[in-house]
């Protein structure tokens, strides 16, 4: 697995953990938006790694799906924070 993919995935996990511990909703929303961008980048990197034979195409597809699912879930959290008082 490419080191960049591991690093970006870890960054996204760290940002989500920081958002969960954030004292204010505004700060949590900012951190979650950053995590959404990181997860999108990770999905693109996973697809690219599959095309370049760094990982098997089936593994790359599965990773891409997981990252896109995480991105969608994080976007849902951001929308929930926007609608919260």
mmCIF file of N, CA and C in Angstrom:
data_model
loop_
_atom_site.group_PDB
_atom_site.id
_atom_site.type_symbol
_atom_site.label_atom_id
_atom_site.label_comp_id
_atom_site.label_asym_id
_atom_site.label_seq_id
_atom_site.Cartn_x
_atom_site.Cartn_y
_atom_site.Cartn_z
ATOM 1 N N UNK A 1 0.851 -1.170 0.000
ATOM 2 C CA UNK A 1 0.000 0.000 0.000
ATOM 3 C C UNK A 1 0.903 1.241 0.000
ATOM 4 N N UNK A 2 0.578 2.236 -0.805
ATOM 5 C CA UNK A 2 1.391 3.453 -0.856
ATOM 6 C C UNK A 2 1.405 4.185 0.487
ATOM 7 N N UNK A 3 2.568 4.715 0.825
ATOM 8 C CA UNK A 3 2.719 5.426 2.098
ATOM 9 C C UNK A 3 1.820 6.659 2.159
ATOM 10 N N UNK A 4 1.625 7.326 1.029
ATOM 11 C CA UNK A 4 0.777 8.524 1.014
ATOM 12 C C UNK A 4 -0.657 8.176 1.389
ATOM 13 N N UNK A 5 -1.129 7.020 0.948
ATOM 14 C CA UNK A 5 -2.491 6.599 1.264
ATOM 15 C C UNK A 5 -2.631 6.338 2.762
ATOM 16 N N UNK A 6 -1.648 5.693 3.343
ATOM 17 C CA UNK A 6 -1.663 5.435 4.785
ATOM 18 C C UNK A 6 -1.625 6.743 5.570
ATOM 19 N N UNK A 7 -0.792 7.670 5.122
ATOM 20 C CA UNK A 7 -0.658 8.959 5.820
ATOM 21 C C UNK A 7 -1.954 9.759 5.755
ATOM 22 N N UNK A 8 -2.545 9.854 4.569
ATOM 23 C CA UNK A 8 -3.770 10.643 4.409
ATOM 24 C C UNK A 8 -4.919 10.018 5.189
ATOM 25 N N UNK A 9 -4.988 8.698 5.183
ATOM 26 C CA UNK A 9 -6.024 8.012 5.948
ATOM 27 C C UNK A 9 -5.871 8.296 7.444
ATOM 28 N N UNK A 10 -4.646 8.248 7.931
ATOM 29 C CA UNK A 10 -4.388 8.564 9.340
ATOM 30 C C UNK A 10 -4.726 10.002 9.680
ATOM 31 N N UNK A 11 -4.424 10.910 8.750
ATOM 32 C CA UNK A 11 -4.767 12.321 8.960
ATOM 33 C C UNK A 11 -6.278 12.492 9.111
ATOM 34 N N UNK A 12 -7.036 11.814 8.251
ATOM 35 C CA UNK A 12 -8.499 11.917 8.312
ATOM 36 C C UNK A 12 -9.024 11.367 9.634
ATOM 37 N N UNK A 13 -8.483 10.235 10.066
ATOM 38 C CA UNK A 13 -8.902 9.657 11.344
ATOM 39 C C UNK A 13 -8.595 10.604 12.499
ATOM 40 N N UNK A 14 -7.422 11.218 12.459
ATOM 41 C CA UNK A 14 -7.022 12.154 13.515
ATOM 42 C C UNK A 14 -7.959 13.362 13.550
ATOM 43 N N UNK A 15 -8.311 13.890 12.376
ATOM 44 C CA UNK A 15 -9.203 15.050 12.312
ATOM 45 C C UNK A 15 -10.590 14.718 12.853
ATOM 46 N N UNK A 16 -11.087 13.528 12.535
ATOM 47 C CA UNK A 16 -12.407 13.122 13.033
ATOM 48 C C UNK A 16 -12.368 12.965 14.552
ATOM 49 N N UNK A 17 -11.296 12.396 15.076
ATOM 50 C CA UNK A 17 -11.160 12.256 16.531
ATOM 51 C C UNK A 17 -11.083 13.621 17.207
ATOM 52 N N UNK A 18 -10.366 14.552 16.602
ATOM 53 C CA UNK A 18 -10.278 15.902 17.163
ATOM 54 C C UNK A 18 -11.639 16.592 17.120
ATOM 55 N N UNK A 19 -12.406 16.360 16.055
ATOM 56 C CA UNK A 19 -13.738 16.965 15.953
ATOM 57 C C UNK A 19 -14.659 16.421 17.040
ATOM 58 N N UNK A 20 -14.522 15.139 17.342
ATOM 59 C CA UNK A 20 -15.356 14.544 18.389
ATOM 60 C C UNK A 20 -15.042 15.151 19.753
ATOM 61 N N UNK A 21 -13.793 15.545 19.962
ATOM 62 C CA UNK A 21 -13.391 16.111 21.248
ATOM 63 C C UNK A 21 -13.444 17.634 21.267
ATOM 64 N N UNK A 22 -13.825 18.249 20.154
ATOM 65 C CA UNK A 22 -13.820 19.711 20.055
ATOM 66 C C UNK A 22 -14.875 20.308 20.980
ATOM 67 N N UNK A 23 -14.529 21.400 21.661
ATOM 68 C CA UNK A 23 -15.473 22.008 22.599
ATOM 69 C C UNK A 23 -16.626 22.735 21.914
ATOM 70 N N UNK A 24 -16.403 23.267 20.724
ATOM 71 C CA UNK A 24 -17.447 24.032 20.054
ATOM 72 C C UNK A 24 -17.865 23.399 18.738
ATOM 73 N N UNK A 25 -19.115 23.612 18.371
ATOM 74 C CA UNK A 25 -19.627 23.063 17.128
ATOM 75 C C UNK A 25 -18.950 23.632 15.899
ATOM 76 N N UNK A 26 -18.592 24.909 15.955
ATOM 77 C CA UNK A 26 -17.960 25.546 14.795
ATOM 78 C C UNK A 26 -16.596 24.919 14.516
ATOM 79 N N UNK A 27 -15.824 24.704 15.570
ATOM 80 C CA UNK A 27 -14.501 24.101 15.406
ATOM 81 C C UNK A 27 -14.631 22.659 14.911
ATOM 82 N N UNK A 28 -15.602 21.927 15.432
ATOM 83 C CA UNK A 28 -15.824 20.546 14.993
ATOM 84 C C UNK A 28 -16.192 20.507 13.518
ATOM 85 N N UNK A 29 -17.015 21.460 13.086
ATOM 86 C CA UNK A 29 -17.425 21.504 11.681
ATOM 87 C C UNK A 29 -16.227 21.757 10.769
ATOM 88 N N UNK A 30 -15.344 22.649 11.171
ATOM 89 C CA UNK A 30 -14.139 22.941 10.384
ATOM 90 C C UNK A 30 -13.266 21.692 10.271
ATOM 91 N N UNK A 31 -13.072 20.997 11.383
ATOM 92 C CA UNK A 31 -12.251 19.788 11.370
ATOM 93 C C UNK A 31 -12.881 18.695 10.512
ATOM 94 N N UNK A 32 -14.195 18.559 10.571
ATOM 95 C CA UNK A 32 -14.870 17.538 9.768
ATOM 96 C C UNK A 32 -14.788 17.852 8.281
ATOM 97 N N UNK A 33 -14.864 19.133 7.922
ATOM 98 C CA UNK A 33 -14.720 19.497 6.508
ATOM 99 C C UNK A 33 -13.327 19.149 6.000
ATOM 100 N N UNK A 34 -12.318 19.354 6.838
ATOM 101 C CA UNK A 34 -10.956 18.968 6.456
ATOM 102 C C UNK A 34 -10.868 17.450 6.281
ATOM 103 N N UNK A 35 -11.534 16.717 7.164
ATOM 104 C CA UNK A 35 -11.529 15.256 7.066
ATOM 105 C C UNK A 35 -12.212 14.791 5.783
ATOM 106 N N UNK A 36 -13.288 15.480 5.379
ATOM 107 C CA UNK A 36 -13.973 15.138 4.125
ATOM 108 C C UNK A 36 -13.012 15.275 2.953
ATOM 109 N N UNK A 37 -12.247 16.358 2.933
ATOM 110 C CA UNK A 37 -11.272 16.551 1.847
ATOM 111 C C UNK A 37 -10.205 15.463 1.865
ATOM 112 N N UNK A 38 -9.733 15.099 3.040
ATOM 113 C CA UNK A 38 -8.711 14.050 3.151
ATOM 114 C C UNK A 38 -9.253 12.704 2.673
ATOM 115 N N UNK A 39 -10.497 12.389 3.034
ATOM 116 C CA UNK A 39 -11.074 11.115 2.613
ATOM 117 C C UNK A 39 -11.282 11.072 1.103
ATOM 118 N N UNK A 40 -11.650 12.197 0.510
ATOM 119 C CA UNK A 40 -11.756 12.258 -0.946
ATOM 120 C C UNK A 40 -10.411 12.043 -1.612
ATOM 121 N N UNK A 41 -9.374 12.641 -1.043
ATOM 122 C CA UNK A 41 -8.019 12.448 -1.566
ATOM 123 C C UNK A 41 -7.590 10.993 -1.438
ATOM 124 N N UNK A 42 -7.927 10.371 -0.321
ATOM 125 C CA UNK A 42 -7.567 8.969 -0.118
ATOM 126 C C UNK A 42 -8.275 8.075 -1.135
ATOM 127 N N UNK A 43 -9.530 8.379 -1.441
ATOM 128 C CA UNK A 43 -10.263 7.593 -2.439
ATOM 129 C C UNK A 43 -9.607 7.721 -3.808
ATOM 130 N N UNK A 44 -9.203 8.932 -4.167
ATOM 131 C CA UNK A 44 -8.524 9.126 -5.460
ATOM 132 C C UNK A 44 -7.182 8.400 -5.492
ATOM 133 N N UNK A 45 -6.440 8.456 -4.393
ATOM 134 C CA UNK A 45 -5.154 7.763 -4.333
ATOM 135 C C UNK A 45 -5.325 6.248 -4.417
ATOM 136 N N UNK A 46 -6.367 5.718 -3.793
ATOM 137 C CA UNK A 46 -6.617 4.278 -3.858
ATOM 138 C C UNK A 46 -6.902 3.857 -5.297
ATOM 139 N N UNK A 47 -7.710 4.643 -6.002
ATOM 140 C CA UNK A 47 -8.003 4.328 -7.402
ATOM 141 C C UNK A 47 -6.731 4.396 -8.243
ATOM 142 N N UNK A 48 -5.926 5.401 -8.016
ATOM 143 C CA UNK A 48 -4.674 5.549 -8.764
ATOM 144 C C UNK A 48 -3.719 4.389 -8.465
ATOM 145 N N UNK A 49 -3.662 3.957 -7.211
ATOM 146 C CA UNK A 49 -2.784 2.843 -6.845
ATOM 147 C C UNK A 49 -3.211 1.561 -7.555
ATOM 148 N N UNK A 50 -4.513 1.385 -7.742
ATOM 149 C CA UNK A 50 -4.992 0.217 -8.477
ATOM 150 C C UNK A 50 -4.611 0.266 -9.942
ATOM 151 N N UNK A 51 -4.675 1.446 -10.527
ATOM 152 C CA UNK A 51 -4.314 1.587 -11.939
ATOM 153 C C UNK A 51 -2.822 1.377 -12.158
ATOM 154 N N UNK A 52 -2.021 1.749 -11.176
ATOM 155 C CA UNK A 52 -0.563 1.628 -11.303
ATOM 156 C C UNK A 52 -0.045 0.293 -10.776
ATOM 157 N N UNK A 53 -0.951 -0.617 -10.435
ATOM 158 C CA UNK A 53 -0.602 -1.949 -9.942
ATOM 159 C C UNK A 53 0.193 -1.919 -8.634
ATOM 160 N N UNK A 54 0.014 -0.874 -7.834
ATOM 161 C CA UNK A 54 0.649 -0.837 -6.514
ATOM 162 C C UNK A 54 -0.127 -1.714 -5.536
ATOM 163 N N UNK A 55 -1.416 -1.831 -5.767
ATOM 164 C CA UNK A 55 -2.276 -2.786 -5.063
ATOM 165 C C UNK A 55 -3.144 -3.439 -6.128
ATOM 166 N N UNK A 56 -3.746 -4.569 -5.796
ATOM 167 C CA UNK A 56 -4.585 -5.235 -6.791
ATOM 168 C C UNK A 56 -5.803 -4.363 -7.095
ATOM 169 N N UNK A 57 -6.324 -4.450 -8.310
ATOM 170 C CA UNK A 57 -7.490 -3.629 -8.661
ATOM 171 C C UNK A 57 -8.701 -3.877 -7.757
ATOM 172 N N UNK A 58 -8.900 -5.128 -7.334
ATOM 173 C CA UNK A 58 -10.039 -5.403 -6.453
ATOM 174 C C UNK A 58 -9.832 -4.771 -5.075
ATOM 175 N N UNK A 59 -8.606 -4.813 -4.580
ATOM 176 C CA UNK A 59 -8.299 -4.175 -3.297
ATOM 177 C C UNK A 59 -8.461 -2.660 -3.411
ATOM 178 N N UNK A 60 -7.994 -2.100 -4.516
ATOM 179 C CA UNK A 60 -8.121 -0.654 -4.728
ATOM 180 C C UNK A 60 -9.589 -0.245 -4.777
ATOM 181 N N UNK A 61 -10.409 -1.052 -5.437
ATOM 182 C CA UNK A 61 -11.839 -0.752 -5.502
ATOM 183 C C UNK A 61 -12.495 -0.806 -4.133
ATOM 184 N N UNK A 62 -12.109 -1.799 -3.342
ATOM 185 C CA UNK A 62 -12.666 -1.917 -1.993
ATOM 186 C C UNK A 62 -12.227 -0.742 -1.118
ATOM 187 N N UNK A 63 -10.954 -0.382 -1.201
ATOM 188 C CA UNK A 63 -10.463 0.764 -0.426
ATOM 189 C C UNK A 63 -11.166 2.046 -0.837
ATOM 190 N N UNK A 64 -11.297 2.235 -2.139
ATOM 191 C CA UNK A 64 -11.965 3.441 -2.641
ATOM 192 C C UNK A 64 -13.395 3.512 -2.111
ATOM 193 N N UNK A 65 -14.094 2.375 -2.134
ATOM 194 C CA UNK A 65 -15.459 2.338 -1.617
ATOM 195 C C UNK A 65 -15.532 2.681 -0.141
ATOM 196 N N UNK A 66 -14.592 2.167 0.634
ATOM 197 C CA UNK A 66 -14.573 2.468 2.070
ATOM 198 C C UNK A 66 -14.316 3.945 2.330
ATOM 199 N N UNK A 67 -13.365 4.519 1.587
ATOM 200 C CA UNK A 67 -13.067 5.937 1.781
ATOM 201 C C UNK A 67 -14.239 6.816 1.346
ATOM 202 N N UNK A 68 -14.899 6.450 0.257
ATOM 203 C CA UNK A 68 -16.050 7.240 -0.187
ATOM 204 C C UNK A 68 -17.215 7.118 0.791
ATOM 205 N N UNK A 69 -17.386 5.929 1.392
ATOM 206 C CA UNK A 69 -18.430 5.757 2.400
ATOM 207 C C UNK A 69 -18.126 6.615 3.629
ATOM 208 N N UNK A 70 -16.869 6.611 4.053
ATOM 209 C CA UNK A 70 -16.476 7.459 5.183
ATOM 210 C C UNK A 70 -16.672 8.927 4.876
ATOM 211 N N UNK A 71 -16.375 9.305 3.640
ATOM 212 C CA UNK A 71 -16.566 10.700 3.227
ATOM 213 C C UNK A 71 -18.047 11.073 3.296
ATOM 214 N N UNK A 72 -18.917 10.197 2.801
ATOM 215 C CA UNK A 72 -20.356 10.475 2.825
ATOM 216 C C UNK A 72 -20.873 10.586 4.261
ATOM 217 N N UNK A 73 -20.396 9.716 5.120
ATOM 218 C CA UNK A 73 -20.831 9.764 6.523
ATOM 219 C C UNK A 73 -20.350 11.044 7.213
ATOM 220 N N UNK A 74 -19.139 11.451 6.899
ATOM 221 C CA UNK A 74 -18.599 12.675 7.494
ATOM 222 C C UNK A 74 -19.349 13.894 6.976
ATOM 223 N N UNK A 75 -19.698 13.892 5.685
ATOM 224 C CA UNK A 75 -20.495 14.992 5.134
ATOM 225 C C UNK A 75 -21.848 15.071 5.821
ATOM 226 N N UNK A 76 -22.430 13.918 6.161
ATOM 227 C CA UNK A 76 -23.701 13.896 6.881
ATOM 228 C C UNK A 76 -23.544 14.542 8.260
ATOM 229 N N UNK A 77 -22.431 14.261 8.929
ATOM 230 C CA UNK A 77 -22.178 14.896 10.229
ATOM 231 C C UNK A 77 -22.042 16.406 10.099
ATOM 232 N N UNK A 78 -21.379 16.862 9.044
ATOM 233 C CA UNK A 78 -21.217 18.304 8.827
ATOM 234 C C UNK A 78 -22.584 18.951 8.635
ATOM 235 N N UNK A 79 -23.444 18.317 7.832
ATOM 236 C CA UNK A 79 -24.793 18.867 7.619
ATOM 237 C C UNK A 79 -25.591 18.879 8.914
ATOM 238 N N UNK A 80 -25.419 17.858 9.744
ATOM 239 C CA UNK A 80 -26.131 17.810 11.023
ATOM 240 C C UNK A 80 -25.662 18.937 11.943
ATOM 241 N N UNK A 81 -24.374 19.244 11.903
ATOM 242 C CA UNK A 81 -23.870 20.347 12.722
ATOM 243 C C UNK A 81 -24.379 21.692 12.222
ATOM 244 N N UNK A 82 -24.570 21.820 10.912
ATOM 245 C CA UNK A 82 -25.088 23.076 10.362
ATOM 246 C C UNK A 82 -26.517 23.320 10.817
ATOM 247 N N UNK A 83 -27.311 22.241 10.900
ATOM 248 C CA UNK A 83 -28.716 22.413 11.258
ATOM 249 C C UNK A 83 -28.926 22.467 12.769
ATOM 250 N N UNK A 84 -27.910 22.107 13.546
ATOM 251 C CA UNK A 84 -28.040 22.157 15.005
ATOM 252 C C UNK A 84 -28.013 23.612 15.475
ATOM 253 N N UNK A 85 -28.758 23.909 16.546
ATOM 254 C CA UNK A 85 -28.797 25.297 17.042
ATOM 255 C C UNK A 85 -27.499 25.781 17.611
#
